mmCIF file of C-alpha atoms in Angstrom:
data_model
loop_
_atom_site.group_PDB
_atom_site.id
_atom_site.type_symbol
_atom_site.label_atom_id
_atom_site.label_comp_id
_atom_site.label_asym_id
_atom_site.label_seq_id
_atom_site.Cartn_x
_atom_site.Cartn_y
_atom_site.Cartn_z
ATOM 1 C CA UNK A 279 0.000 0.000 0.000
ATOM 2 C CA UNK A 280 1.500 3.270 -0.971
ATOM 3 C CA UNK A 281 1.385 6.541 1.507
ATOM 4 C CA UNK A 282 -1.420 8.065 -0.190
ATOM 5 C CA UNK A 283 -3.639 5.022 0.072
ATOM 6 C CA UNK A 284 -2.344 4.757 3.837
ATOM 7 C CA UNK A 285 -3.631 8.490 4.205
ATOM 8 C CA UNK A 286 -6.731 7.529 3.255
ATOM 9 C CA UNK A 287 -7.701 5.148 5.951
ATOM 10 C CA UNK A 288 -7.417 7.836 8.639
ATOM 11 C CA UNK A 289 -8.975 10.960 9.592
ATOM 12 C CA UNK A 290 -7.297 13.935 11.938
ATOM 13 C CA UNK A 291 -9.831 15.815 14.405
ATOM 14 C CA UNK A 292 -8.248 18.863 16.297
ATOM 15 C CA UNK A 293 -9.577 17.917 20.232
ATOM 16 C CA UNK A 294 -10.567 21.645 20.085
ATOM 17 C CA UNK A 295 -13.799 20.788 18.155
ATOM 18 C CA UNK A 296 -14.755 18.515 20.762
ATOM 19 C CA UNK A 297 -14.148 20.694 23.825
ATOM 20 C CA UNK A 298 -16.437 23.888 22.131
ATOM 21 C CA UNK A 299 -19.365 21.333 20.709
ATOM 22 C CA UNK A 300 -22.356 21.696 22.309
ATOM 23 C CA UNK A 301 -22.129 18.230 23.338
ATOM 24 C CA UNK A 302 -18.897 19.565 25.651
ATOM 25 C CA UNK A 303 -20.718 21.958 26.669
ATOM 26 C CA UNK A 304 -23.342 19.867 28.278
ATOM 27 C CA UNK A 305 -21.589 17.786 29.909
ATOM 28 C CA UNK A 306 -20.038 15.782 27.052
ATOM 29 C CA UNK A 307 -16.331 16.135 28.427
ATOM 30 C CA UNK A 308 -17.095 12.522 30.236
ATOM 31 C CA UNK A 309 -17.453 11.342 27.147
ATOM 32 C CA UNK A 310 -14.630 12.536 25.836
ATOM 33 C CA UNK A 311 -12.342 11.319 29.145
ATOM 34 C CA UNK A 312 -13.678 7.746 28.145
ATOM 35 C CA UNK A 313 -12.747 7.986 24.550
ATOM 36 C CA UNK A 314 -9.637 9.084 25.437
ATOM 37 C CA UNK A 315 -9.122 6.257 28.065
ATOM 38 C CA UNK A 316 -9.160 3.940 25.360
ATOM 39 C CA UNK A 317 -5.144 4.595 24.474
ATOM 40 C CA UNK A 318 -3.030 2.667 25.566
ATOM 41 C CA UNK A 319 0.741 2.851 24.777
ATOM 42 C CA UNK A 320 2.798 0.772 27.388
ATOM 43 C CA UNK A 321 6.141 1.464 24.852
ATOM 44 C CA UNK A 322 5.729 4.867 26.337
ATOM 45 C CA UNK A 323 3.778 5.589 29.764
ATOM 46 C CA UNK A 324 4.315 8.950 29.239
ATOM 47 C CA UNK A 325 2.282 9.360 26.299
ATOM 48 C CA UNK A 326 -0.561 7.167 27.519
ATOM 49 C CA UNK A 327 -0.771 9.264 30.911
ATOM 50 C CA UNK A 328 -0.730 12.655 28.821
ATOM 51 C CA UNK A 329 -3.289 11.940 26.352
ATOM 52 C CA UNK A 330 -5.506 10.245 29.414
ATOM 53 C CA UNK A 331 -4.393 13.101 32.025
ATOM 54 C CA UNK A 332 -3.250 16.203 30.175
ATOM 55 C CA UNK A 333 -4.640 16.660 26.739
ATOM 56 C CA UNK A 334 -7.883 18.497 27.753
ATOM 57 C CA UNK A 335 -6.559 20.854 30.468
ATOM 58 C CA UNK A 336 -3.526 21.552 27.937
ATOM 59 C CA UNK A 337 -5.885 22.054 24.800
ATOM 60 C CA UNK A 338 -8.337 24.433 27.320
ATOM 61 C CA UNK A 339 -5.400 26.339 27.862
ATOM 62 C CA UNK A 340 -3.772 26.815 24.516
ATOM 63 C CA UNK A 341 -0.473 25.234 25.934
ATOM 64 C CA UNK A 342 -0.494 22.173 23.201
ATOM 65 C CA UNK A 343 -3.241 21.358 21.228
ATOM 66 C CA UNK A 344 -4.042 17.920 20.545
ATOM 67 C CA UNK A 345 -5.123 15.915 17.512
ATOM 68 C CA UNK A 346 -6.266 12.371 17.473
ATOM 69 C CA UNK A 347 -6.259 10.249 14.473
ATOM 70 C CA UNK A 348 -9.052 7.546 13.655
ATOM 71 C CA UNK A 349 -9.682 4.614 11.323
ATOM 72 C CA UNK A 350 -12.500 5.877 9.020
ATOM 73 C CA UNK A 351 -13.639 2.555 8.918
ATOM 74 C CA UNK A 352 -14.734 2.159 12.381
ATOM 75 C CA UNK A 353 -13.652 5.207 13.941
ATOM 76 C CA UNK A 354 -11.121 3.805 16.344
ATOM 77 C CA UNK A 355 -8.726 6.113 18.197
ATOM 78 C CA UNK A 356 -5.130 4.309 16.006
ATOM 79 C CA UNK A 357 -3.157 7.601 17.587
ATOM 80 C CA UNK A 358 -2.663 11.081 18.550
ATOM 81 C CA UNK A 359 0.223 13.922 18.231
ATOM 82 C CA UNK A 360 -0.458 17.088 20.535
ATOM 83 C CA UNK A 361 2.054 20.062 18.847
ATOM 84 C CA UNK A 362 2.882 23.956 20.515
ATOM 85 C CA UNK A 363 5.253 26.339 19.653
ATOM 86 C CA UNK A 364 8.169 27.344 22.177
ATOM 87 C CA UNK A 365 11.975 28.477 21.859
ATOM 88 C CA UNK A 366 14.503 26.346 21.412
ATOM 89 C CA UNK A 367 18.588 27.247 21.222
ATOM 90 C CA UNK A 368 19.982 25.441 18.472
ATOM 91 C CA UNK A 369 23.959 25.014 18.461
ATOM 92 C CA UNK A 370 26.069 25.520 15.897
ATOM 93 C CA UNK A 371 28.294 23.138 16.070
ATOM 94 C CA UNK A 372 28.112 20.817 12.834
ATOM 95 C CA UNK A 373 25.894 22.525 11.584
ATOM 96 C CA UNK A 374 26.452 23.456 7.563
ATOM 97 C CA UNK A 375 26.900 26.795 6.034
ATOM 98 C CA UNK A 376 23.432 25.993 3.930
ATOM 99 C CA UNK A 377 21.558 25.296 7.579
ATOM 100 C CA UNK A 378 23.114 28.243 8.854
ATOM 101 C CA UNK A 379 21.325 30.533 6.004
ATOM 102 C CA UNK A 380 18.007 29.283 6.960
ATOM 103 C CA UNK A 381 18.708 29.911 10.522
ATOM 104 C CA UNK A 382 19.634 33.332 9.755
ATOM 105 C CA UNK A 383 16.486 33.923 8.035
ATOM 106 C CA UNK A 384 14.182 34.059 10.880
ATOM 107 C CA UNK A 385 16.282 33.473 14.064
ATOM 108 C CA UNK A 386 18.553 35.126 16.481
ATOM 109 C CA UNK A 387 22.375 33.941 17.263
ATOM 110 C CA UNK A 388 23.137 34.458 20.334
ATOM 111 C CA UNK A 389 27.203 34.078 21.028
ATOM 112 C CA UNK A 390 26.944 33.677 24.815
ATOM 113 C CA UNK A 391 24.834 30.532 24.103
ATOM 114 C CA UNK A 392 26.939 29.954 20.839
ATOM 115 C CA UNK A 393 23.531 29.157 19.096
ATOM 116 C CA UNK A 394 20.639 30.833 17.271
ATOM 117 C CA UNK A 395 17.657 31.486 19.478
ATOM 118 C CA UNK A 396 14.134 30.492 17.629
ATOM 119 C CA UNK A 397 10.382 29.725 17.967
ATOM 120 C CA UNK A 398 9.763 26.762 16.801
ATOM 121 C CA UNK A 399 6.830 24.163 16.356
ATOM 122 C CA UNK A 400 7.862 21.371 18.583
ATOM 123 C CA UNK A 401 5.647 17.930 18.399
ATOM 124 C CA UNK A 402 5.199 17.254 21.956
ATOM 125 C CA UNK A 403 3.595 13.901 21.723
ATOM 126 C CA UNK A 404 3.250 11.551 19.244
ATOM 127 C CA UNK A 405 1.963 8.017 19.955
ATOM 128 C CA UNK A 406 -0.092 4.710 18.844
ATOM 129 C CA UNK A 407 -2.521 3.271 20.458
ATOM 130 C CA UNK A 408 -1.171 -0.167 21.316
ATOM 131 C CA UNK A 409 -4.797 -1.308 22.412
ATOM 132 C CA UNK A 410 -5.180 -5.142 22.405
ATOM 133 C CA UNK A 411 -9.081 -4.296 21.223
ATOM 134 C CA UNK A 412 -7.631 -2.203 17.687
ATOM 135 C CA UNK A 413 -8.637 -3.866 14.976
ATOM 136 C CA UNK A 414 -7.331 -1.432 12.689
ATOM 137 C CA UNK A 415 -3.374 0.055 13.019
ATOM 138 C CA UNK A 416 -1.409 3.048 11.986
ATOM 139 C CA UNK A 417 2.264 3.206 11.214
ATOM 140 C CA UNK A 418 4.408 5.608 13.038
ATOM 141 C CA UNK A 419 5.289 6.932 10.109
ATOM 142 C CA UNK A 420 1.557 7.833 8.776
ATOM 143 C CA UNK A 421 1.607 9.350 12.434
ATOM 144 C CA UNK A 422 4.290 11.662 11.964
ATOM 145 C CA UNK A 423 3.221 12.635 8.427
ATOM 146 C CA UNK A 424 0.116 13.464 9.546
ATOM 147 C CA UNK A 425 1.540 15.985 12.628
ATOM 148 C CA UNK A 426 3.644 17.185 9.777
ATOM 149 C CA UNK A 427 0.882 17.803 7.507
ATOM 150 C CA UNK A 428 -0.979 19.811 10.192
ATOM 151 C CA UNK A 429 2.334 21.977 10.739
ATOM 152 C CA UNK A 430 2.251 22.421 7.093
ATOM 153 C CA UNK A 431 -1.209 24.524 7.381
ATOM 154 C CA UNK A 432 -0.237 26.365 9.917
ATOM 155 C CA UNK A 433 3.226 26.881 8.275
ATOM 156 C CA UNK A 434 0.751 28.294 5.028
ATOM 157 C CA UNK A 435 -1.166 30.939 7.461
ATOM 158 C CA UNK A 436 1.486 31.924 10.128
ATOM 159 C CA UNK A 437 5.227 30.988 8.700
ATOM 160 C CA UNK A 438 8.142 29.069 10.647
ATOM 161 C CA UNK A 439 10.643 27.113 9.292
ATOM 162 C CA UNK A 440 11.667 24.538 11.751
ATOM 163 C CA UNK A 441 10.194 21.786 13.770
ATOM 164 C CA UNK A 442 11.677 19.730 16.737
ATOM 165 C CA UNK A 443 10.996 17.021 19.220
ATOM 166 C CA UNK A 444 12.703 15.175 21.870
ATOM 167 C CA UNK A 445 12.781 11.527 21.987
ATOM 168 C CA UNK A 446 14.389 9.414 24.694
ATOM 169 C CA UNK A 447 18.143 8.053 23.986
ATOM 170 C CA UNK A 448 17.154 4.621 22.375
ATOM 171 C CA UNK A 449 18.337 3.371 19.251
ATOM 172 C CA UNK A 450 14.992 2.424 17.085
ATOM 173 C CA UNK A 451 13.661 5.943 18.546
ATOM 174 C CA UNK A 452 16.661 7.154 17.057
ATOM 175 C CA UNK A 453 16.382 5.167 13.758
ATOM 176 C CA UNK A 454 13.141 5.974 13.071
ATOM 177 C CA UNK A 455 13.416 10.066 13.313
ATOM 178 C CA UNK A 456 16.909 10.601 11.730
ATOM 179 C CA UNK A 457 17.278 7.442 9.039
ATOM 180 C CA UNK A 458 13.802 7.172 8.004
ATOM 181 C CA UNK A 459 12.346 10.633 8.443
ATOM 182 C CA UNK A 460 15.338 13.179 8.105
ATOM 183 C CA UNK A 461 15.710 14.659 11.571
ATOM 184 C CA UNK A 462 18.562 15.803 12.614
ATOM 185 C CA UNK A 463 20.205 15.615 16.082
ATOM 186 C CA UNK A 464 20.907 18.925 17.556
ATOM 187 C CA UNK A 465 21.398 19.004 21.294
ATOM 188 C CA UNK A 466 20.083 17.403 24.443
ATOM 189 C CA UNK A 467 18.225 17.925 27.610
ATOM 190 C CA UNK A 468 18.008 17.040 31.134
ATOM 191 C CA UNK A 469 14.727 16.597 32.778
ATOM 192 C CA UNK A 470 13.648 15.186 36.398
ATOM 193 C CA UNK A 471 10.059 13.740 36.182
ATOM 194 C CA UNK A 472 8.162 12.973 39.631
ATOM 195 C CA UNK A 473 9.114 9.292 40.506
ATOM 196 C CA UNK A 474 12.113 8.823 38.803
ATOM 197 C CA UNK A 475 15.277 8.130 40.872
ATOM 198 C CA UNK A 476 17.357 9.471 38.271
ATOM 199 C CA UNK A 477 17.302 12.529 35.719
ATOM 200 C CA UNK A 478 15.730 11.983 32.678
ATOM 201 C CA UNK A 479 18.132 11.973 29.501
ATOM 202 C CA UNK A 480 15.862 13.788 26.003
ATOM 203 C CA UNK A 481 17.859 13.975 22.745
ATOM 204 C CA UNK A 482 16.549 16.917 20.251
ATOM 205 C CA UNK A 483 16.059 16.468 16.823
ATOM 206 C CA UNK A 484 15.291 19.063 14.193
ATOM 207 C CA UNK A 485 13.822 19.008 10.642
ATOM 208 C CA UNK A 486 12.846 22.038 7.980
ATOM 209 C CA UNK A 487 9.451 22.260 7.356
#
């Protein structure tokens, strides 16, 4: 089956349209909360609890905003991706005199930091729904294409040329967003989540939109 086949299976609904229905309004949120319950992704805790826990209080607040993905067939919840835009420092180290063009286009460099200083769209979250129930899957890569199609729009109305997401320090995570997607690694951050004994290694990658 080629991508644009794939593409067809699926349909993308911004959670937003939900949370304003008059459904919502009524009362519908429950109903929502149970639909969302349905995810499960025990690859990744972090994305199941988020989608379960986070999503709606995030979307409310315009802090991410998060779209899940269905089978048209039987409109099963395959997957989500929740996306925001924040600043990132990307160093300069490595990087190309071609990259550093585009950077100069619509960032800041910033020699304390020894990096350019930019908003960019970052794709928070991005997971499948692993449910033993699913009869009906998505690839991860439909998944991405799909957040990246939505960043696309935007791009269309608003500009921006980069977006970036942090993945944990694993090797297929790794494999799957540089070698068969095109990100590029670009720094690296620390983070201490409640529970964990020890700190909490991301890696950043980057890709032109």
């Amino acid at each position: 089956m080629d991508k644009a086949d794939e593409r067809e299976q699926f349909d993308c609904v911004n959670l937003k349209n939900y949370l304003v229905s008059e459904t919502a309004v009524s009362g519908g949120e429950n109903d929502i909360e149970k639909l969302l319950s349905t995810f499960s992704c025990p690859k990744n805790p972090d994305v199941e609890t988020f989608l379960r826990k986070n999503a709606i209080s995030f979307t409310k607040k315009n802090q991410s905003i998060t779209y899940l993905v269905f089978s048209k067939e039987d409109t099963e919840l395959v997957g989500y991706f929740s996306l925001t835009v924040k600043p990132v420092t990307i160093q300069t180290e490595g990087m190309s005199n071609t990259v550093r063009r585009k950077m100069d286009r619509l960032s800041h460099f910033d020699k304390e930091v020894g990096g350019y200083i930019i908003a960019a769209y970052l794709i928070a979250q991005l997971g499948k729904n692993y449910d033993a129930a699913l009869r009906h899957s998505i690839s991860g890569n439909m998944l991405l294409d799909m957040a990246i199609e939505v960043l696309q729009e935007i791009q269309y109305d608003l500009g921006g040329l980069i977006v970036y997401l942090e993945c944990e320090d694993r090797e297929a995570l790794l494999q799957f967003y540089q070698e068969q997607n095109g990100f590029r690694r670009f720094g690296e951050r620390i983070t201490e989540n409640p529970g964990e004994t020890e700190p909490h290694r991301l890696i950043q990658l980057m890709n032109f939109l």
